[in-house]
Every structure is written in C-alpha cells, then in structure tokens.
Coordinates of C-alpha atoms in Angstrom, one line a residue:
M1 CA -12.3 3.0 -17.8
R2 CA -14.7 1.7 -15.2
V3 CA -12.7 0.9 -12.0
L4 CA -13.8 -0.8 -8.8
F5 CA -11.6 -0.6 -5.7
Q6 CA -12.2 -3.5 -3.3
G7 CA -12.1 -2.5 0.3
A8 CA -13.1 0.8 1.9
G9 CA -9.7 1.2 3.7
A10 CA -7.0 3.8 3.2
I11 CA -5.7 2.3 -0.1
G12 CA -9.1 1.8 -1.6
I13 CA -10.6 5.2 -0.7
A14 CA -7.4 7.2 -1.6
G15 CA -6.9 5.2 -4.8
A16 CA -10.5 5.9 -5.9
A17 CA -10.1 9.6 -5.1
L18 CA -6.9 9.8 -7.3
F19 CA -8.7 8.1 -10.2
T20 CA -12.1 9.8 -10.0
D21 CA -11.3 12.8 -12.2
S22 CA -10.6 10.7 -15.2
H23 CA -12.6 7.5 -14.8
D24 CA -15.9 6.0 -13.6
V25 CA -14.8 4.8 -10.1
A26 CA -16.4 3.3 -7.0
V27 CA -15.3 1.5 -3.9
V28 CA -17.0 -1.7 -2.8
S29 CA -17.0 -3.0 0.7
R30 CA -18.6 -5.9 2.7
T31 CA -20.1 -3.2 4.9
G32 CA -21.3 -1.0 2.0
G33 CA -24.9 -1.7 2.8
D34 CA -27.9 -1.5 0.5
Q35 CA -27.6 2.2 -0.1
P36 CA -24.3 3.8 -1.4
R37 CA -22.6 6.3 0.9
N38 CA -20.2 9.1 0.1
A39 CA -16.7 9.4 1.5
Y40 CA -14.8 12.7 1.2
P41 CA -11.1 11.8 1.5
R42 CA -8.8 14.8 1.9
R43 CA -5.6 15.2 0.0
V44 CA -2.7 16.6 2.0
S45 CA -0.7 19.2 0.1
D46 CA 1.7 21.1 2.3
L47 CA 2.9 20.7 5.9
D48 CA 1.1 23.0 8.3
P49 CA 2.8 23.2 11.8
T50 CA -0.6 24.2 13.4
D51 CA -2.4 21.0 12.7
S52 CA -5.8 21.5 14.3
D53 CA -6.4 17.7 14.7
S54 CA -3.3 16.8 16.7
G55 CA -1.8 20.1 17.8
S56 CA 1.4 19.2 16.0
A57 CA 2.9 19.1 12.5
G58 CA 1.5 16.2 10.5
W59 CA -1.6 15.2 8.6
T60 CA -3.3 18.5 7.8
V61 CA -5.2 20.0 4.9
N62 CA -4.6 23.5 3.8
R63 CA -6.5 25.8 1.4
V64 CA -4.8 24.3 -1.7
A65 CA -5.4 20.6 -0.8
A66 CA -8.1 18.7 -2.7
T67 CA -11.2 17.0 -1.5
R68 CA -12.8 14.3 -3.6
R69 CA -16.2 12.6 -3.3
V70 CA -15.9 8.8 -3.5
T71 CA -18.9 6.4 -3.7
V72 CA -18.8 3.4 -1.3
T73 CA -21.2 0.6 -2.2
G74 CA -21.9 -3.0 -1.4
W75 CA -21.2 -6.1 -3.6
E76 CA -24.9 -6.5 -4.6
R77 CA -25.0 -3.0 -6.1
A78 CA -21.5 -3.5 -7.6
R79 CA -22.7 -6.6 -9.4
E80 CA -25.8 -4.7 -10.7
A81 CA -23.6 -1.9 -11.9
A82 CA -21.4 -4.2 -14.0
P83 CA -19.5 -4.4 -16.3
W84 CA -16.3 -3.2 -14.6
D85 CA -13.1 -3.1 -16.6
L86 CA -10.7 -3.3 -13.6
I87 CA -11.0 -4.4 -10.0
V88 CA -8.2 -3.3 -7.7
L89 CA -7.7 -5.5 -4.6
S90 CA -6.6 -3.8 -1.4
T91 CA -6.8 -7.2 0.3
R92 CA -4.2 -10.0 -0.5
P93 CA -5.9 -12.5 -2.9
G94 CA -5.4 -15.3 -0.4
D95 CA -7.2 -13.3 2.3
L96 CA -10.4 -12.5 0.5
D97 CA -13.6 -13.7 1.9
P98 CA -15.0 -16.6 -0.3
A99 CA -18.2 -14.5 -0.9
V100 CA -16.1 -11.6 -2.1
A101 CA -13.9 -13.7 -4.4
S102 CA -17.1 -15.3 -5.8
A103 CA -18.6 -11.8 -6.4
I104 CA -15.4 -10.8 -8.3
R105 CA -15.6 -13.9 -10.5
E106 CA -19.3 -13.2 -11.2
I107 CA -18.5 -9.6 -12.2
S108 CA -15.8 -11.0 -14.4
P109 CA -13.6 -7.9 -15.0
S110 CA -11.1 -7.8 -17.8
F111 CA -8.3 -7.0 -15.3
V112 CA -7.6 -7.7 -11.6
A113 CA -4.9 -5.6 -10.0
I114 CA -3.4 -6.6 -6.6
T115 CA -1.7 -4.0 -4.3
S116 CA 0.2 -6.7 -2.4
Q117 CA 3.8 -7.0 -3.4
V118 CA 4.4 -10.3 -1.5
D119 CA 6.0 -13.0 -3.6
G120 CA 3.5 -15.4 -5.0
D121 CA 0.4 -13.2 -4.6
L122 CA 0.3 -12.4 -8.3
E123 CA 0.2 -16.1 -9.2
R124 CA -2.5 -16.6 -6.5
A125 CA -4.6 -13.8 -8.0
Q126 CA -4.3 -15.4 -11.5
R127 CA -5.4 -18.8 -10.1
E128 CA -8.3 -17.2 -8.2
F129 CA -9.5 -15.2 -11.2
P130 CA -8.5 -17.2 -14.3
D131 CA -10.8 -15.2 -16.6
A132 CA -9.1 -11.9 -15.8
E133 CA -5.6 -10.6 -16.6
A134 CA -3.8 -10.2 -13.2
V135 CA -1.3 -7.4 -12.6
I136 CA 0.4 -5.7 -9.6
F137 CA -0.4 -2.1 -8.7
G138 CA 2.4 -0.8 -6.4
P139 CA 0.9 2.3 -4.6
A140 CA 3.0 5.5 -5.2
F141 CA 1.2 7.5 -2.5
L142 CA 0.7 7.5 1.2
S143 CA -2.7 7.1 2.8
E144 CA -4.1 6.6 6.3
R145 CA -7.5 6.0 7.8
V146 CA -7.8 8.3 10.8
E147 CA -9.7 7.6 14.0
A148 CA -13.4 8.2 14.0
G149 CA -14.3 11.5 15.6
T150 CA -11.1 13.3 14.8
V151 CA -12.3 14.6 11.4
A152 CA -15.7 15.4 9.8
A153 CA -18.0 12.5 9.1
G154 CA -17.1 10.8 5.8
R155 CA -13.6 12.2 5.8
E156 CA -11.8 9.4 7.6
V157 CA -9.1 9.0 5.0
R158 CA -6.2 11.4 4.3
Y159 CA -3.6 10.9 1.6
W160 CA -0.6 12.4 -0.1
A161 CA 0.5 11.9 -3.7
P162 CA 3.4 13.7 -5.2
A163 CA 2.2 16.1 -7.8
G164 CA 2.7 15.2 -11.5
L165 CA 3.8 11.6 -10.8
P166 CA 1.9 8.3 -11.4
R167 CA -0.3 6.9 -8.7
F168 CA 0.6 3.3 -9.1
L169 CA 3.6 1.4 -10.5
I170 CA 2.2 -1.4 -12.7
A171 CA 3.8 -4.7 -13.5
G172 CA 2.7 -8.1 -14.8
S173 CA 2.1 -9.6 -18.2
R174 CA 3.1 -7.5 -21.2
N175 CA -0.4 -7.5 -22.7
G176 CA -2.1 -6.6 -19.5
V177 CA 0.3 -3.8 -18.6
R178 CA 0.1 -2.4 -22.1
S179 CA -3.7 -2.4 -22.2
L180 CA -4.0 -0.8 -18.7
A181 CA -1.3 1.8 -19.4
R182 CA -3.3 2.9 -22.5
G183 CA -6.6 3.0 -20.6
L184 CA -5.3 4.7 -17.4
G185 CA -2.7 7.0 -19.0
G186 CA -0.4 8.9 -16.6
L187 CA -2.1 7.4 -13.5
V188 CA 0.1 4.3 -13.9
Q189 CA 3.7 3.8 -14.8
P190 CA 4.8 0.4 -16.3
V191 CA 7.9 -1.1 -14.7
P192 CA 9.6 -4.5 -14.9
L193 CA 8.0 -7.0 -12.6
V194 CA 11.3 -7.5 -10.7
A195 CA 11.3 -3.7 -9.9
V196 CA 7.9 -3.8 -8.2
L197 CA 8.7 -7.0 -6.3
A198 CA 12.2 -6.1 -5.3
S199 CA 11.5 -2.6 -3.9
P200 CA 10.0 -4.1 -0.7
A201 CA 13.3 -6.0 -0.2
V202 CA 15.0 -2.6 0.3
F203 CA 12.5 -1.0 2.8
I204 CA 10.6 -3.8 4.5
P205 CA 13.5 -4.8 6.7
F206 CA 13.4 -1.2 8.1
V207 CA 9.7 -1.5 8.5
A208 CA 10.2 -4.7 10.5
E209 CA 12.8 -3.0 12.7
L210 CA 10.4 -0.2 13.3
S211 CA 7.8 -2.7 14.5
I212 CA 10.4 -4.5 16.7
R213 CA 11.3 -1.1 18.2
D214 CA 7.7 -0.5 19.3
D215 CA 6.9 1.7 16.3
D216 CA 9.3 4.4 17.6
W217 CA 10.9 6.2 14.7
A218 CA 13.6 7.9 16.9
V219 CA 14.7 4.5 18.3
L220 CA 14.7 3.0 14.8
K221 CA 17.2 5.7 13.7
S222 CA 19.6 4.6 16.4
H223 CA 19.4 0.9 15.4
L224 CA 19.9 0.8 11.6
K225 CA 22.7 -1.7 11.3
R226 CA 20.6 -4.8 11.5
P227 CA 17.9 -3.7 9.0
A228 CA 20.6 -2.5 6.6
L229 CA 22.2 -6.0 6.7
A230 CA 18.7 -7.6 6.4
A231 CA 18.0 -5.4 3.3
A232 CA 21.2 -6.5 1.7
E233 CA 20.3 -10.1 2.3
A234 CA 16.8 -9.7 1.0
V235 CA 18.1 -8.0 -2.2
R236 CA 20.6 -10.8 -2.7
T237 CA 18.0 -13.5 -2.3
R238 CA 15.5 -11.7 -4.5
L239 CA 17.8 -10.4 -7.3
G240 CA 21.0 -12.3 -6.8
L241 CA 22.8 -9.0 -6.4
R242 CA 25.3 -8.1 -3.6
V243 CA 24.3 -4.5 -2.9
P244 CA 25.9 -2.9 0.2
F245 CA 23.6 -1.0 2.5
S246 CA 24.8 1.1 5.4
G247 CA 23.2 2.6 8.5
H248 CA 24.6 6.0 7.4
L249 CA 22.8 5.8 4.0
A250 CA 19.6 4.7 5.7
R251 CA 19.8 7.5 8.2
F252 CA 20.2 10.0 5.3
V253 CA 17.1 8.6 3.5
L254 CA 15.0 8.7 6.7
K255 CA 16.0 12.3 7.3
T256 CA 15.2 13.2 3.7
M257 CA 11.7 11.7 4.1
E258 CA 11.2 13.7 7.3
T259 CA 12.1 16.9 5.4
V260 CA 10.5 16.4 2.0
V261 CA 7.2 14.5 2.6
P262 CA 4.5 16.9 3.8
I263 CA 3.3 14.7 6.6
D264 CA 4.7 13.6 9.9
V265 CA 6.3 10.3 8.7
T266 CA 7.7 9.7 12.1
A267 CA 4.2 9.1 13.5
Y268 CA 2.6 7.8 10.2
A269 CA 5.0 5.0 9.7
G270 CA 4.4 3.4 13.1
R271 CA 0.6 3.7 12.8
H272 CA 0.5 2.4 9.2
F273 CA 2.8 -0.5 9.3
A274 CA 1.5 -1.7 12.7
R275 CA -1.6 -2.7 10.8
H276 CA 0.4 -4.8 8.4
R277 CA 2.7 -6.8 10.6
G278 CA 1.5 -10.1 9.2
Q279 CA 2.4 -9.0 5.7
T280 CA 5.8 -7.7 6.8
R281 CA 6.5 -11.1 8.5
D282 CA 5.4 -13.0 5.3
M283 CA 7.9 -11.0 3.3
L284 CA 10.8 -11.6 5.7
T285 CA 10.0 -15.3 5.8
G286 CA 10.0 -15.6 2.0
W287 CA 13.5 -14.0 1.8
A288 CA 14.8 -16.0 4.7
S289 CA 13.6 -19.2 3.2
S290 CA 15.6 -18.9 0.0
G291 CA 18.3 -21.4 0.9
H292 CA 20.9 -18.7 1.3
P293 CA 22.4 -17.7 4.7
T294 CA 20.3 -14.8 6.1
P295 CA 21.4 -14.2 9.7
A296 CA 20.1 -10.7 9.9
L297 CA 16.7 -11.6 8.5
D298 CA 16.5 -14.6 10.8
E299 CA 17.3 -12.4 13.7
Q300 CA 14.6 -9.9 12.7
L301 CA 12.0 -12.7 12.4
A302 CA 12.9 -14.0 15.9
A303 CA 12.7 -10.5 17.4
L304 CA 9.4 -9.7 15.6
D305 CA 7.9 -12.9 16.8
E306 CA 9.0 -12.3 20.3
Q307 CA 7.7 -8.7 20.2
T308 CA 4.4 -9.9 18.8
A309 CA 4.0 -12.5 21.5
A310 CA 4.8 -9.9 24.2
R311 CA 1.9 -7.7 22.9
A312 CA -0.6 -10.6 22.8

C-alpha cells in the first residue's frame, strides 16, 4: 500500500520507519519544504547501561538495533505524488490546520487513520473527510523526538517496538478494518472499537497523576491510590463495568515496565506525556462528564488545572 503519515513528529517518523520495509511510505509536514529530506530514526533494541547520550541507562542504540531512512516532504509534493491509499494522522482531526485538512481532502485517500483515542475524534475524522473510510490506529510502540544536537543530524527520533508484534491496533468500521488488515498484514491487529477506546481509561489517570506530580515517576509510585480510583471510575463510565483497581497492582505494573521495556520509562513517560497534557485533560473531562459520580476524576482535573496554572 501507499501510506502517508501526517506530521514529522515522533509518531509519524517512527510509524513510517516501521512500515517502510513492506510499503511505499512517506511523511508529510507543513515544514517539509520544496525539497524532500531524509530522516534516519533509530530503533532501540536492548538496554545499554552506558548510554553515550545521557550517561545513564535509557534510550540507546546497540549493534543489533535498526536504522531506517524515512522521506519527509511537504504537502505540495505529497499532492503531486498521489494517489495515496492511506493517510495516518498524528494530529487530532479537530486540531489540523485548515490548509492541511484541505490538502488531505484533495488527495482523497481511500482510508484515513487517526492515532487519537479521544472519544468523538473518530466521528470528527469521518465528518472532516467524508469520502474516506475513517479508522483508529492505536500505536503499539514507544517513540520520542530527542533534543536537537544530542544525536546525529536527521536522527532526532528514537523508538521501540516489541519484536514480532503488530505496530498498531486498528478499530473502526468492519469494512475499513478488514480492507486495511488485508493490505497491511501483520503490521496491524484488528480489535473491537471498545478495546481501543477503553484502554486509555485504564492508563490515562496514571498519566494525569504523573503530570500532577511534576512528571516525577518516583513520586507517582508513592501516590497511586487516586489514579487507581480514577481509572476504576473511567472504566465504569466508558464500559459500564465495575473493575477494581488497586495501588498494589498499579505498582506491580509500573515495576514490570521498568524491568521489561528496554528504555528508561521513568524518564520517558514524563517527557512524552508532558507534550500531551491537553489531550490527557480532554480524556479526563469526557469521563467525568458522563453523569455518573466521579470524585477521583474530578479531583485529578482540579489538581491538573491548578498545576498547569502554576506553570504558566
């Protein structure tokens, strides 16, 4: 398939790198310019405690990790290179620049995939691009844009994807999911729509608590009661299920992540989710506005707003 990733951020560059061996792929950016440029994102494979970039364990590339060349272009060239079968949005459909949305409609792909898992964004995408089949792509990898000057030019993105597993969970209309699963093969895994929309209900309250605690992972691990209660409330409002969550279980999951994932998640989580506080707040607001009592979610929203105001 011919796949265009919108946005030259961590999701777009890493997603393109993961697709590039099997498909005709490019990344399109507002700042792509008249001439395409190459990016060389690096895939993290194993943890190396002698990380040359930071002097500590974390994002590092060893001899078995992969480097992929990804072409980054502008919208004019993307239109000239049409047709594209699929455009993957790394920006929420409601946040797209009008010129970008217009360019996507002009390209008229068969499918538009959104990476946002905020309630209502799939419907927004379908309204924005009525001639395309809209689906959700839930990323099944971790990626991060690193600071300029800390790595070789053109290699500003590092990512980790579990070997042998799909790169995105895909959900949406039956016909759209079936067609994309055939075209993309093992890169995507079809799941029920409720699964891809409900998964944030489990972990986003912990992300919110991390932001409230000044992105300090160690402090988060000492304050797990409130996010555990908030996760239970979010799942109840989203699925109608009463699922008990506990701080002990959450602490076990966080510790497992620290051990299994070959990056320093204690530092990554704070950096990554700090860039997405608005989306985190939108999710909390949606669950807290369901009409059910949500005292823990309400408390998190108030604390998040207070913390955001203090930073301003």
